[in-house]
Structure formats: structure tokens, C-alpha cells
Amino acid sequence: MDERHQPPLRLDVVSLFPRTFQALHGLGVIGRAFKAGLAELYTHNPRDFAPGPHHKVDDSPYGGGAGMVLKPEPVFAAVEAIPVGRRCRVLLMCPQGRPFCQADAQRLATDHDQLVMICGHYEGIDERIRCLADEELCVGDVVLTGGEIPAMAVINGVLRLRHGTVGQAESLQQESFCQGLLEYPHYTRPRVFRGMEVPAVLCSGDHGAVSRWRQTQREQRTRQRRPELLPCPSGTITTSDDSP
């Protein structure tokens, strides 16, 4: 599909705290993307689908233990009430999921026109809720109070890659994780600040030299800060320290 003719990205969030996502509408280019009609955000509160006068959405875990568990009935009902398009992906925000990365953002931005995000809360979710999702994602090896912040991170990472969100699309091509490398350093005026000077090559006017310097910086930064992003040299076999 020509990205210039993409339909608006439909974002459906299943959350007990839907007001959390109102902040996205005032968030720089993301907020402007919503205002421009590049994306539409819908929130669905499982509490609205819970039966009884108290709309109970959690209960104590079978087998005992601390905390409360999010019940399956209201979550299933909330998800099943969402109108699903042809290019839809259902995501469960979960600390046991695979870490969300730039390749995921690019894939979701390109291959799908609707994302349904399920946000857990309390001690955890009823295990049967997992079958609703096409995949599970997390934002790192950390446990948060709920899936709202991870869902907002996914929305931010995906929506900024949709055509029309970022004014200069070429700025997306040299940022961190593109081509498996971190981004090169940036400088602006003044040329000297508290004894720290802008590298001379950036002021030389030699675009070829600037391009080579930036590529070298990307490689060096990746090697120093995130060496696991670099492919192993051909023929190299890595072993652990305790290998025989």
C-alpha cells in the first residue's frame, strides 16, 4: 500500500483508566496527527461491561495469594464490542511479553491500520485473557502498575512513523535503531559552550566528510553503548565465559 494513501490509524485501547490517554492529544507531533485526522483513538473501559451494581472487574486468585486478578468476562466483552477491520492487530501490554522495539513500531505502522491494545492492571490478568491477543509486548524488564504507559509508548512509536505525522520524513531514516545502529551526535549554536566545541567537520561545509563522520559516529556509539545490536563478524563464534 502506498503510505501516502493510508487510511487513518484506528487505535482502540481497553483500559480501566481511559482518561490517561487524553494526554496524547496534546503531545507535540502526536497530538497534531490526531488533529489532522491521521489517527483516531477510542477507549473502552471493561468496567462498563461488568455486570452487577458495582461493575466488579477483579477478584481474588484461585489458589490464594496476594493481590487481585482482572476478571476475564468484562475484558472479553470490551474487546468483542470493538469493530475490527481487515488489517487489525490485537496487542496485550504485559511484562511477560517481548520487548517492544523499533522494528515492531515499523511493522505495526506499515502492516496494520488498526491496533487494539489491552491494558492489564492489579496483580495480573486472568490467564484466559491472553487468547484475545495476537502478540504480547512490554517496554522493558520492569513491572508497572498497569499497561497504560506501555500502550502510550506503542502509540507514540507507531504513529510517528505513519505518513504525514513527522514533517521531514527523512529525519526518520537516520535515527537510532535504523539500519541496526544508534544515531550520531547532534550539535547546534553556539559553536563553543563552556569549553565544549562543535566538531570542526560539521562546520566545514564538506557534505561528504560530514556524512562519513556521522556514519563513523553511529558505528562507534553502537559498539560502545549497545554492542548487542551489531552483527557478529562472519565466521566468528561467540561463547560464554564459562565455556570449556
Short mmCIF file of C-alpha atoms in Angstrom, two decimals:
data_model
loop_
_atom_site.label_atom_id
_atom_site.label_comp_id
_atom_site.label_asym_id
_atom_site.label_seq_id
_atom_site.Cartn_x
_atom_site.Cartn_y
_atom_site.Cartn_z
CA MET A 1 0.00 0.00 0.00
CA ASP A 2 1.24 3.49 -0.89
CA GLU A 3 1.81 5.09 2.51
CA ARG A 4 0.65 8.43 1.14
CA HIS A 5 -2.85 6.91 0.81
CA GLN A 6 -3.00 5.15 4.17
CA PRO A 7 -6.36 5.35 5.94
CA PRO A 8 -6.33 6.86 9.44
CA LEU A 9 -4.75 4.57 12.01
CA ARG A 10 -7.50 3.36 14.34
CA LEU A 11 -6.34 2.89 17.93
CA ASP A 12 -8.60 1.03 20.36
CA VAL A 13 -7.42 0.86 23.97
CA VAL A 14 -9.05 -1.41 26.55
CA SER A 15 -8.22 0.17 29.90
CA LEU A 16 -9.69 0.71 33.35
CA PHE A 17 -8.22 4.24 33.21
CA PRO A 18 -9.21 5.64 29.81
CA ARG A 19 -8.64 9.27 30.83
CA THR A 20 -4.90 8.52 30.86
CA PHE A 21 -4.86 8.63 27.08
CA GLN A 22 -6.26 12.14 26.81
CA ALA A 23 -2.71 13.42 27.25
CA LEU A 24 -1.77 12.07 23.81
CA HIS A 25 -3.90 14.73 22.12
CA GLY A 26 -1.60 17.46 23.44
CA LEU A 27 1.70 15.70 22.78
CA GLY A 28 3.56 17.59 20.02
CA VAL A 29 3.53 15.91 16.62
CA ILE A 30 1.43 13.05 18.02
CA GLY A 31 -1.29 15.48 19.09
CA ARG A 32 -1.14 17.21 15.71
CA ALA A 33 -1.50 13.83 13.97
CA PHE A 34 -4.76 13.25 15.83
CA LYS A 35 -5.98 16.76 15.00
CA ALA A 36 -5.09 16.23 11.33
CA GLY A 37 -7.12 13.02 11.19
CA LEU A 38 -4.10 10.74 10.68
CA ALA A 39 -5.22 8.63 13.63
CA GLU A 40 -8.35 8.04 15.69
CA LEU A 41 -8.26 6.99 19.34
CA TYR A 42 -11.07 5.07 21.05
CA THR A 43 -11.03 3.89 24.65
CA HIS A 44 -13.06 1.02 26.09
CA ASN A 45 -13.43 0.58 29.84
CA PRO A 46 -14.02 -3.05 30.93
CA ARG A 47 -15.93 -1.68 33.91
CA ASP A 48 -18.67 -0.60 31.50
CA PHE A 49 -19.11 -4.24 30.52
CA ALA A 50 -19.03 -5.70 34.04
CA PRO A 51 -22.38 -6.95 35.39
CA GLY A 52 -23.90 -6.06 38.73
CA PRO A 53 -24.45 -2.76 40.52
CA HIS A 54 -20.75 -2.40 41.41
CA HIS A 55 -19.37 -3.33 37.98
CA LYS A 56 -16.76 -5.54 39.57
CA VAL A 57 -13.76 -6.19 37.29
CA ASP A 58 -11.36 -8.01 39.65
CA ASP A 59 -11.45 -10.93 42.06
CA SER A 60 -9.13 -12.90 44.34
CA PRO A 61 -6.92 -15.51 42.67
CA TYR A 62 -7.69 -19.21 42.74
CA GLY A 63 -5.11 -20.98 44.91
CA GLY A 64 -4.64 -17.95 47.11
CA GLY A 65 -2.01 -15.26 47.02
CA ALA A 66 -1.67 -11.51 47.34
CA GLY A 67 -3.45 -9.01 45.15
CA MET A 68 -6.46 -9.13 42.87
CA VAL A 69 -6.77 -10.53 39.35
CA LEU A 70 -8.54 -8.86 36.41
CA LYS A 71 -11.59 -10.96 35.54
CA PRO A 72 -11.98 -12.33 32.01
CA GLU A 73 -15.67 -11.55 31.37
CA PRO A 74 -15.52 -7.73 31.18
CA VAL A 75 -12.29 -7.76 29.16
CA PHE A 76 -13.64 -10.26 26.64
CA ALA A 77 -16.85 -8.25 26.34
CA ALA A 78 -14.95 -4.99 25.82
CA VAL A 79 -12.70 -6.43 23.14
CA GLU A 80 -15.53 -8.23 21.36
CA ALA A 81 -17.54 -4.99 21.19
CA ILE A 82 -14.81 -3.29 19.15
CA PRO A 83 -15.47 -3.13 15.39
CA VAL A 84 -12.47 -4.90 13.84
CA GLY A 85 -11.05 -4.00 10.45
CA ARG A 86 -9.21 -6.23 7.99
CA ARG A 87 -5.71 -5.06 8.91
CA CYS A 88 -6.08 -5.23 12.69
CA ARG A 89 -3.58 -6.40 15.31
CA VAL A 90 -4.51 -7.08 18.95
CA LEU A 91 -1.74 -6.37 21.45
CA LEU A 92 -1.59 -7.28 25.13
CA MET A 93 0.58 -4.98 27.22
CA CYS A 94 2.28 -7.41 29.60
CA PRO A 95 5.66 -7.57 31.43
CA GLN A 96 5.99 -11.16 30.19
CA GLY A 97 5.74 -10.02 26.58
CA ARG A 98 8.51 -9.48 24.06
CA PRO A 99 10.28 -6.10 24.41
CA PHE A 100 8.82 -3.53 22.03
CA CYS A 101 11.49 -2.35 19.58
CA GLN A 102 11.84 -0.06 16.57
CA ALA A 103 11.30 -2.95 14.15
CA ASP A 104 7.96 -3.64 15.85
CA ALA A 105 6.96 0.01 15.51
CA GLN A 106 7.80 -0.03 11.81
CA ARG A 107 5.96 -3.31 11.25
CA LEU A 108 2.82 -2.17 13.07
CA ALA A 109 2.85 1.21 11.31
CA THR A 110 3.22 -0.38 7.88
CA ASP A 111 1.24 -3.61 8.03
CA HIS A 112 -1.79 -2.57 10.08
CA ASP A 113 -4.46 0.13 10.05
CA GLN A 114 -5.95 -0.77 13.44
CA LEU A 115 -4.32 -1.62 16.76
CA VAL A 116 -6.29 -2.93 19.71
CA MET A 117 -4.30 -2.65 22.95
CA ILE A 118 -5.36 -4.46 26.11
CA CYS A 119 -4.02 -2.94 29.34
CA GLY A 120 -3.83 -5.14 32.40
CA HIS A 121 -3.95 -3.91 35.97
CA TYR A 122 -3.96 -5.07 39.60
CA GLU A 123 -1.84 -8.13 40.44
CA GLY A 124 -2.32 -9.54 36.96
CA ILE A 125 -4.83 -10.75 34.41
CA ASP A 126 -6.80 -13.95 34.23
CA GLU A 127 -4.67 -16.22 32.05
CA ARG A 128 -7.54 -16.78 29.62
CA ILE A 129 -7.38 -13.14 28.52
CA ARG A 130 -4.15 -13.92 26.68
CA CYS A 131 -6.02 -15.78 23.95
CA LEU A 132 -7.54 -12.47 22.80
CA ALA A 133 -4.16 -11.10 21.70
CA ASP A 134 -2.14 -11.69 18.56
CA GLU A 135 1.02 -10.83 20.46
CA GLU A 136 2.23 -9.61 23.86
CA LEU A 137 4.56 -6.63 24.23
CA CYS A 138 6.39 -4.96 27.10
CA VAL A 139 8.59 -1.86 27.33
CA GLY A 140 11.44 -3.47 29.27
CA ASP A 141 12.23 -5.69 32.20
CA VAL A 142 10.16 -3.70 34.65
CA VAL A 143 6.75 -4.17 36.26
CA LEU A 144 4.43 -1.14 36.15
CA THR A 145 1.07 -0.61 37.84
CA GLY A 146 -0.75 -1.15 34.57
CA GLY A 147 -0.45 -1.37 30.80
CA GLU A 148 -1.39 2.25 30.12
CA ILE A 149 2.15 3.67 29.92
CA PRO A 150 3.37 0.83 27.66
CA ALA A 151 0.32 1.31 25.42
CA MET A 152 1.06 5.03 25.14
CA ALA A 153 4.67 4.20 24.22
CA VAL A 154 3.45 1.88 21.46
CA ILE A 155 1.05 4.52 20.15
CA ASN A 156 3.82 7.12 20.13
CA GLY A 157 6.35 4.83 18.45
CA VAL A 158 3.93 3.64 15.77
CA LEU A 159 2.06 6.85 14.98
CA ARG A 160 5.22 8.92 14.43
CA LEU A 161 6.15 6.50 11.61
CA ARG A 162 2.85 6.92 9.77
CA HIS A 163 3.00 9.13 6.71
CA GLY A 164 2.30 12.79 7.47
CA THR A 165 2.99 12.71 11.22
CA VAL A 166 6.60 13.92 11.09
CA GLY A 167 7.15 16.96 8.89
CA GLN A 168 10.51 15.86 7.47
CA ALA A 169 10.22 12.15 6.76
CA GLU A 170 13.95 11.87 6.06
CA SER A 171 14.62 12.57 9.74
CA LEU A 172 13.22 9.08 10.46
CA GLN A 173 15.85 7.43 8.29
CA GLN A 174 18.94 8.28 10.35
CA GLU A 175 17.65 7.98 13.91
CA SER A 176 18.58 5.38 16.48
CA PHE A 177 17.96 1.73 15.54
CA CYS A 178 17.59 2.44 11.84
CA GLN A 179 19.91 0.07 9.98
CA GLY A 180 20.68 -1.51 13.36
CA LEU A 181 22.72 1.46 14.62
CA LEU A 182 22.31 4.24 17.16
CA GLU A 183 22.01 7.83 15.98
CA TYR A 184 25.02 10.11 15.53
CA PRO A 185 25.60 13.14 17.85
CA HIS A 186 23.81 16.42 17.13
CA TYR A 187 25.07 19.96 17.71
CA THR A 188 23.64 23.45 17.26
CA ARG A 189 24.69 27.02 18.12
CA PRO A 190 26.74 28.26 19.92
CA ARG A 191 29.84 26.69 18.38
CA VAL A 192 31.62 26.77 21.74
CA PHE A 193 29.75 26.29 25.01
CA ARG A 194 31.59 26.14 28.34
CA GLY A 195 34.72 24.98 26.61
CA MET A 196 32.97 22.27 24.64
CA GLU A 197 33.36 22.84 20.90
CA VAL A 198 31.38 21.56 17.95
CA PRO A 199 33.49 19.14 15.86
CA ALA A 200 35.19 21.06 13.08
CA VAL A 201 33.97 18.72 10.35
CA LEU A 202 30.36 19.80 10.98
CA CYS A 203 31.30 23.41 10.24
CA SER A 204 33.44 22.59 7.19
CA GLY A 205 30.69 22.69 4.58
CA ASP A 206 32.02 19.39 3.18
CA HIS A 207 28.86 17.30 3.00
CA GLY A 208 30.74 14.14 2.09
CA ALA A 209 33.01 14.49 5.10
CA VAL A 210 30.03 15.20 7.34
CA SER A 211 28.25 12.08 6.08
CA ARG A 212 31.32 9.90 6.68
CA TRP A 213 31.81 11.38 10.18
CA ARG A 214 28.20 10.71 11.10
CA GLN A 215 28.36 7.12 9.91
CA THR A 216 31.56 6.57 11.90
CA GLN A 217 29.94 8.06 14.98
CA ARG A 218 26.90 5.79 14.57
CA GLU A 219 29.11 2.73 14.43
CA GLN A 220 31.30 3.82 17.36
CA ARG A 221 28.32 4.72 19.57
CA THR A 222 26.61 1.44 18.85
CA ARG A 223 29.79 -0.51 19.59
CA GLN A 224 30.32 1.36 22.88
CA ARG A 225 26.74 1.58 24.14
CA ARG A 226 24.74 -1.23 22.52
CA PRO A 227 27.20 -3.79 21.10
CA GLU A 228 24.47 -6.45 21.04
CA LEU A 229 22.88 -4.56 18.13
CA LEU A 230 25.90 -5.24 15.92
CA PRO A 231 26.02 -8.49 13.94
CA CYS A 232 28.81 -10.92 14.77
CA PRO A 233 31.61 -10.85 12.16
CA SER A 234 31.31 -13.63 9.62
CA GLY A 235 32.80 -16.83 10.88
CA THR A 236 33.01 -15.64 14.49
CA ILE A 237 31.65 -17.96 17.15
CA THR A 238 30.71 -16.37 20.45
CA THR A 239 30.99 -18.34 23.66
CA SER A 240 30.22 -17.63 27.28
CA ASP A 241 32.96 -17.05 29.82
CA ASP A 242 32.45 -20.46 31.39
CA SER A 243 32.76 -22.38 28.15
CA PRO A 244 35.16 -25.34 28.36
#
